[in-house]
Amino acid sequence: MTLHVFDFDGTLTTRDTLLAFIRYARGTKAFAFGFLRYSPLLVLMKLHLYPNYKAKQKVFAHFFKGMREADFNRLCARFAAHSLYLLRPAGLEALLRALAEPGARVAVVSASIDNWVVPFFYGTVADYGGEPVRVLGTRIEIRNGRLTGRFLTPNCYGEEKLRRLEEAFPDSRNCRLVAYGDSRGDRELLARADEPHFRPFREAPKSAAETNELHARLLALTLPTCNS
């Protein structure tokens, strides 16, 4: 069996969706103020003097702590619907080919929060059933229906991507692994792969209409599985 694994930010998309999501959700002014406030931590993180996941969690909590889960999920769905332009058409084509391959399994493994990654493939979090595209992202803690600002799982980055993959697919070590990634956070995943692809899908972009058509074909495959 072949297991196709795609990184999300920078691989299937043209940029980091955490930053795009915060700007979409809170506006440019609040976005700039929040990142200015945490800029010393972000500099330390870039210098590898402060843990990546701690910096990311502090920034996430600043913008979303206390928000109702239902409101957050609706915001995530709207963000995905509004942000199809971030998707790389060649990445969507590779996803569609993987889904059409008999017996193959497909996963998207991302350091981004799965609440806004899922809607790119299923429309809403409520539509997600785990197949045919398994989404493995950083999960957030919810208490009494509200976001605590903390992560429920470790940041899905580096070795954690492999751990989450093996947790979701216990037989993954016996599979032929085809992996797509673009950054240091994908290094371990690409090293494990039988067929690694580093920074793929970088050709000239298609029109918005072509990207939307490819995305519609993807949803046609995923949504009936969830709603049957």
mmCIF file of C-alpha atoms in Angstrom:
data_model
loop_
_atom_site.group_PDB
_atom_site.id
_atom_site.type_symbol
_atom_site.label_atom_id
_atom_site.label_comp_id
_atom_site.label_asym_id
_atom_site.label_seq_id
_atom_site.Cartn_x
_atom_site.Cartn_y
_atom_site.Cartn_z
ATOM 1 C CA MET A 1 0.000 0.000 0.000
ATOM 2 C CA THR A 2 1.140 3.548 -0.721
ATOM 3 C CA LEU A 3 0.721 6.348 1.793
ATOM 4 C CA HIS A 4 0.810 9.858 0.316
ATOM 5 C CA VAL A 5 1.620 12.520 2.920
ATOM 6 C CA PHE A 6 1.433 16.240 2.212
ATOM 7 C CA ASP A 7 2.673 19.101 4.352
ATOM 8 C CA PHE A 8 0.218 22.010 4.226
ATOM 9 C CA ASP A 9 1.842 25.429 4.797
ATOM 10 C CA GLY A 10 4.254 26.290 2.008
ATOM 11 C CA THR A 11 3.716 22.957 0.244
ATOM 12 C CA LEU A 12 0.024 22.867 -0.634
ATOM 13 C CA THR A 13 -0.234 26.608 0.056
ATOM 14 C CA THR A 14 1.872 29.556 -1.009
ATOM 15 C CA ARG A 15 2.374 30.906 2.526
ATOM 16 C CA ASP A 16 1.992 30.255 6.253
ATOM 17 C CA THR A 17 -1.718 30.032 7.037
ATOM 18 C CA LEU A 18 -1.309 30.881 10.752
ATOM 19 C CA LEU A 19 -0.367 34.431 9.815
ATOM 20 C CA ALA A 20 -3.016 34.616 7.100
ATOM 21 C CA PHE A 21 -5.687 33.297 9.475
ATOM 22 C CA ILE A 22 -4.870 35.751 12.267
ATOM 23 C CA ARG A 23 -4.926 38.692 9.861
ATOM 24 C CA TYR A 24 -8.238 37.484 8.398
ATOM 25 C CA ALA A 25 -9.783 36.905 11.839
ATOM 26 C CA ARG A 26 -8.532 39.994 13.683
ATOM 27 C CA GLY A 27 -7.660 42.543 11.034
ATOM 28 C CA THR A 28 -4.349 44.096 10.032
ATOM 29 C CA LYS A 29 -4.091 46.535 12.968
ATOM 30 C CA ALA A 30 -4.619 43.933 15.690
ATOM 31 C CA PHE A 31 -2.379 41.530 13.768
ATOM 32 C CA ALA A 32 0.474 44.050 13.695
ATOM 33 C CA PHE A 33 0.039 45.017 17.364
ATOM 34 C CA GLY A 34 -0.007 41.390 18.512
ATOM 35 C CA PHE A 35 3.142 40.458 16.635
ATOM 36 C CA LEU A 36 4.891 43.614 17.804
ATOM 37 C CA ARG A 37 4.089 42.644 21.385
ATOM 38 C CA TYR A 38 5.581 39.181 20.945
ATOM 39 C CA SER A 39 8.424 40.150 18.600
ATOM 40 C CA PRO A 40 11.166 39.547 21.245
ATOM 41 C CA LEU A 41 9.957 35.962 21.685
ATOM 42 C CA LEU A 42 9.694 35.459 17.939
ATOM 43 C CA VAL A 43 13.272 36.673 17.473
ATOM 44 C CA LEU A 44 14.465 34.257 20.177
ATOM 45 C CA MET A 45 12.507 31.479 18.468
ATOM 46 C CA LYS A 46 14.197 32.206 15.130
ATOM 47 C CA LEU A 47 17.564 32.054 16.911
ATOM 48 C CA HIS A 48 16.539 28.668 18.403
ATOM 49 C CA LEU A 49 16.733 30.140 21.921
ATOM 50 C CA TYR A 50 13.023 29.739 22.693
ATOM 51 C CA PRO A 51 10.844 26.723 21.850
ATOM 52 C CA ASN A 52 8.827 27.060 18.642
ATOM 53 C CA TYR A 53 5.656 25.596 20.156
ATOM 54 C CA LYS A 54 5.727 27.938 23.182
ATOM 55 C CA ALA A 55 6.036 31.051 21.030
ATOM 56 C CA LYS A 56 3.287 29.828 18.721
ATOM 57 C CA GLN A 57 0.995 28.997 21.657
ATOM 58 C CA LYS A 58 1.480 32.438 23.255
ATOM 59 C CA VAL A 59 0.640 34.187 19.986
ATOM 60 C CA PHE A 60 -2.390 31.949 19.427
ATOM 61 C CA ALA A 61 -3.653 32.558 22.978
ATOM 62 C CA HIS A 62 -3.256 36.315 22.579
ATOM 63 C CA PHE A 63 -5.659 36.337 19.639
ATOM 64 C CA PHE A 64 -8.125 33.536 20.428
ATOM 65 C CA LYS A 65 -8.161 32.590 24.124
ATOM 66 C CA GLY A 66 -11.736 32.580 25.468
ATOM 67 C CA MET A 67 -13.415 32.386 22.067
ATOM 68 C CA ARG A 68 -16.353 29.994 21.770
ATOM 69 C CA GLU A 69 -15.451 26.812 19.896
ATOM 70 C CA ALA A 70 -18.487 27.083 17.606
ATOM 71 C CA ASP A 71 -17.582 30.663 16.681
ATOM 72 C CA PHE A 72 -13.961 29.675 16.071
ATOM 73 C CA ASN A 73 -14.972 26.801 13.790
ATOM 74 C CA ARG A 74 -17.296 29.048 11.792
ATOM 75 C CA LEU A 75 -14.460 31.536 11.426
ATOM 76 C CA CYS A 76 -12.146 28.753 10.235
ATOM 77 C CA ALA A 77 -14.677 27.627 7.607
ATOM 78 C CA ARG A 78 -15.103 31.193 6.322
ATOM 79 C CA PHE A 79 -11.333 31.661 6.193
ATOM 80 C CA ALA A 80 -10.863 28.509 4.094
ATOM 81 C CA ALA A 81 -13.664 29.452 1.697
ATOM 82 C CA HIS A 82 -12.171 32.942 1.326
ATOM 83 C CA SER A 83 -8.572 31.734 0.916
ATOM 84 C CA LEU A 84 -8.616 29.243 -1.951
ATOM 85 C CA TYR A 85 -6.152 31.564 -3.702
ATOM 86 C CA LEU A 86 -3.525 30.347 -1.195
ATOM 87 C CA LEU A 87 -3.672 26.803 -2.599
ATOM 88 C CA ARG A 88 -1.120 25.628 -5.143
ATOM 89 C CA PRO A 89 -3.002 24.127 -8.132
ATOM 90 C CA ALA A 90 -0.253 21.570 -8.798
ATOM 91 C CA GLY A 91 -0.619 20.422 -5.185
ATOM 92 C CA LEU A 92 -4.368 19.956 -5.655
ATOM 93 C CA GLU A 93 -3.678 17.956 -8.807
ATOM 94 C CA ALA A 94 -1.238 15.723 -6.892
ATOM 95 C CA LEU A 95 -3.854 15.218 -4.159
ATOM 96 C CA LEU A 96 -6.451 14.232 -6.748
ATOM 97 C CA ARG A 97 -4.034 11.766 -8.364
ATOM 98 C CA ALA A 98 -3.249 10.240 -4.964
ATOM 99 C CA LEU A 99 -6.960 9.887 -4.162
ATOM 100 C CA ALA A 100 -7.522 8.159 -7.510
ATOM 101 C CA GLU A 101 -4.745 5.611 -6.896
ATOM 102 C CA PRO A 102 -6.291 2.218 -5.992
ATOM 103 C CA GLY A 103 -5.638 1.239 -2.371
ATOM 104 C CA ALA A 104 -3.626 4.364 -1.556
ATOM 105 C CA ARG A 105 -4.111 6.386 1.639
ATOM 106 C CA VAL A 106 -3.778 10.164 1.794
ATOM 107 C CA ALA A 107 -2.875 12.430 4.716
ATOM 108 C CA VAL A 108 -2.134 16.106 5.271
ATOM 109 C CA VAL A 109 0.220 16.610 8.227
ATOM 110 C CA SER A 110 0.623 20.185 9.394
ATOM 111 C CA ALA A 111 1.913 22.336 12.233
ATOM 112 C CA SER A 112 -1.117 24.563 11.657
ATOM 113 C CA ILE A 113 -4.246 24.217 13.781
ATOM 114 C CA ASP A 114 -6.402 21.476 12.299
ATOM 115 C CA ASN A 115 -9.603 23.521 12.781
ATOM 116 C CA TRP A 116 -8.701 25.744 9.829
ATOM 117 C CA VAL A 117 -6.811 23.124 7.798
ATOM 118 C CA VAL A 118 -9.761 20.702 7.702
ATOM 119 C CA PRO A 119 -12.181 23.113 5.942
ATOM 120 C CA PHE A 120 -9.828 23.397 2.960
ATOM 121 C CA PHE A 121 -10.591 19.714 2.309
ATOM 122 C CA TYR A 122 -14.070 19.222 3.762
ATOM 123 C CA GLY A 123 -15.839 22.583 3.875
ATOM 124 C CA THR A 124 -16.382 22.614 7.657
ATOM 125 C CA VAL A 125 -15.003 20.806 10.706
ATOM 126 C CA ALA A 126 -18.413 19.135 11.125
ATOM 127 C CA ASP A 127 -18.024 17.517 7.683
ATOM 128 C CA TYR A 128 -14.751 15.834 8.615
ATOM 129 C CA GLY A 129 -14.884 12.066 8.911
ATOM 130 C CA GLY A 130 -11.186 11.180 8.650
ATOM 131 C CA GLU A 131 -11.363 9.787 5.109
ATOM 132 C CA PRO A 132 -10.457 10.010 2.294
ATOM 133 C CA VAL A 133 -7.997 12.753 3.361
ATOM 134 C CA ARG A 134 -6.754 12.358 6.927
ATOM 135 C CA VAL A 135 -5.834 15.742 8.435
ATOM 136 C CA LEU A 136 -3.262 15.654 11.237
ATOM 137 C CA GLY A 137 -2.619 19.132 12.612
ATOM 138 C CA THR A 138 -1.861 20.764 15.942
ATOM 139 C CA ARG A 139 -4.959 20.348 18.113
ATOM 140 C CA ILE A 140 -6.244 22.987 20.506
ATOM 141 C CA GLU A 141 -7.635 22.586 24.024
ATOM 142 C CA ILE A 142 -11.334 23.315 24.587
ATOM 143 C CA ARG A 143 -12.932 23.676 28.036
ATOM 144 C CA ASN A 144 -16.595 24.417 28.622
ATOM 145 C CA GLY A 145 -17.006 25.151 24.939
ATOM 146 C CA ARG A 146 -14.274 27.795 24.810
ATOM 147 C CA LEU A 147 -10.664 27.907 23.630
ATOM 148 C CA THR A 148 -8.178 27.925 26.510
ATOM 149 C CA GLY A 149 -5.373 29.238 24.296
ATOM 150 C CA ARG A 150 -3.334 26.090 24.937
ATOM 151 C CA PHE A 151 -2.483 23.254 22.563
ATOM 152 C CA LEU A 152 -3.862 19.799 23.285
ATOM 153 C CA THR A 153 -1.074 18.109 21.326
ATOM 154 C CA PRO A 154 2.555 19.025 20.731
ATOM 155 C CA ASN A 155 3.172 21.335 17.789
ATOM 156 C CA CYS A 156 2.945 19.027 14.744
ATOM 157 C CA TYR A 157 6.469 19.744 13.510
ATOM 158 C CA GLY A 158 9.568 17.659 12.837
ATOM 159 C CA GLU A 159 9.561 14.327 14.713
ATOM 160 C CA GLU A 160 6.004 15.011 15.890
ATOM 161 C CA LYS A 161 4.808 14.686 12.290
ATOM 162 C CA LEU A 162 6.157 11.137 12.171
ATOM 163 C CA ARG A 163 4.665 10.300 15.574
ATOM 164 C CA ARG A 164 1.227 11.546 14.556
ATOM 165 C CA LEU A 165 1.469 9.709 11.247
ATOM 166 C CA GLU A 166 2.319 6.414 12.958
ATOM 167 C CA GLU A 167 -0.494 6.969 15.458
ATOM 168 C CA ALA A 168 -3.028 7.495 12.656
ATOM 169 C CA PHE A 169 -1.601 4.747 10.410
ATOM 170 C CA PRO A 170 -0.126 2.007 12.656
ATOM 171 C CA ASP A 171 1.031 0.073 9.591
ATOM 172 C CA SER A 172 2.740 3.090 7.992
ATOM 173 C CA ARG A 173 6.219 1.561 8.331
ATOM 174 C CA ASN A 174 5.075 -1.232 6.029
ATOM 175 C CA CYS A 175 3.756 1.219 3.432
ATOM 176 C CA ARG A 176 5.521 2.852 0.532
ATOM 177 C CA LEU A 177 5.725 6.439 1.783
ATOM 178 C CA VAL A 178 5.473 9.314 -0.696
ATOM 179 C CA ALA A 179 6.015 12.625 1.112
ATOM 180 C CA TYR A 180 5.827 16.268 0.093
ATOM 181 C CA GLY A 181 7.359 19.059 2.206
ATOM 182 C CA ASP A 182 9.095 22.402 1.999
ATOM 183 C CA SER A 183 10.827 23.266 5.260
ATOM 184 C CA ARG A 184 12.932 22.209 8.235
ATOM 185 C CA GLY A 185 9.754 20.990 9.925
ATOM 186 C CA ASP A 186 9.407 18.332 7.217
ATOM 187 C CA ARG A 187 12.993 17.092 7.365
ATOM 188 C CA GLU A 188 12.281 13.923 9.363
ATOM 189 C CA LEU A 189 9.229 13.099 7.258
ATOM 190 C CA LEU A 190 11.152 13.466 4.000
ATOM 191 C CA ALA A 191 14.068 11.425 5.372
ATOM 192 C CA ARG A 192 11.674 8.563 6.160
ATOM 193 C CA ALA A 193 9.994 8.657 2.744
ATOM 194 C CA ASP A 194 10.668 6.164 -0.022
ATOM 195 C CA GLU A 195 9.830 8.947 -2.460
ATOM 196 C CA PRO A 196 10.509 12.417 -0.987
ATOM 197 C CA HIS A 197 9.515 15.621 -2.780
ATOM 198 C CA PHE A 198 11.104 18.818 -1.448
ATOM 199 C CA ARG A 199 9.443 22.103 -2.430
ATOM 200 C CA PRO A 200 7.257 20.691 -5.183
ATOM 201 C CA PHE A 201 4.360 22.416 -6.946
ATOM 202 C CA ARG A 202 6.287 25.673 -7.609
ATOM 203 C CA GLU A 203 5.287 26.193 -11.246
ATOM 204 C CA ALA A 204 3.524 29.322 -12.510
ATOM 205 C CA PRO A 205 0.082 29.617 -10.891
ATOM 206 C CA LYS A 206 -3.119 28.861 -12.745
ATOM 207 C CA SER A 207 -6.053 31.236 -12.885
ATOM 208 C CA ALA A 208 -8.433 31.568 -9.928
ATOM 209 C CA ALA A 209 -11.097 29.797 -11.987
ATOM 210 C CA GLU A 210 -8.836 26.782 -12.574
ATOM 211 C CA THR A 211 -7.866 26.626 -8.886
ATOM 212 C CA ASN A 212 -11.532 26.793 -7.865
ATOM 213 C CA GLU A 213 -12.398 24.011 -10.309
ATOM 214 C CA LEU A 214 -9.673 21.759 -8.891
ATOM 215 C CA HIS A 215 -10.853 22.502 -5.351
ATOM 216 C CA ALA A 216 -14.455 21.694 -6.316
ATOM 217 C CA ARG A 217 -13.267 18.327 -7.669
ATOM 218 C CA LEU A 218 -11.533 17.664 -4.333
ATOM 219 C CA LEU A 219 -14.665 18.504 -2.304
ATOM 220 C CA ALA A 220 -16.705 16.263 -4.591
ATOM 221 C CA LEU A 221 -14.512 13.379 -3.419
ATOM 222 C CA THR A 222 -14.416 14.233 0.297
ATOM 223 C CA LEU A 223 -17.895 15.516 1.139
ATOM 224 C CA PRO A 224 -19.926 12.496 -0.076
ATOM 225 C CA THR A 225 -17.729 10.263 2.098
ATOM 226 C CA CYS A 226 -18.606 12.318 5.179
ATOM 227 C CA ASN A 227 -22.302 12.692 4.464
ATOM 228 C CA SER A 228 -23.149 9.144 3.370
#
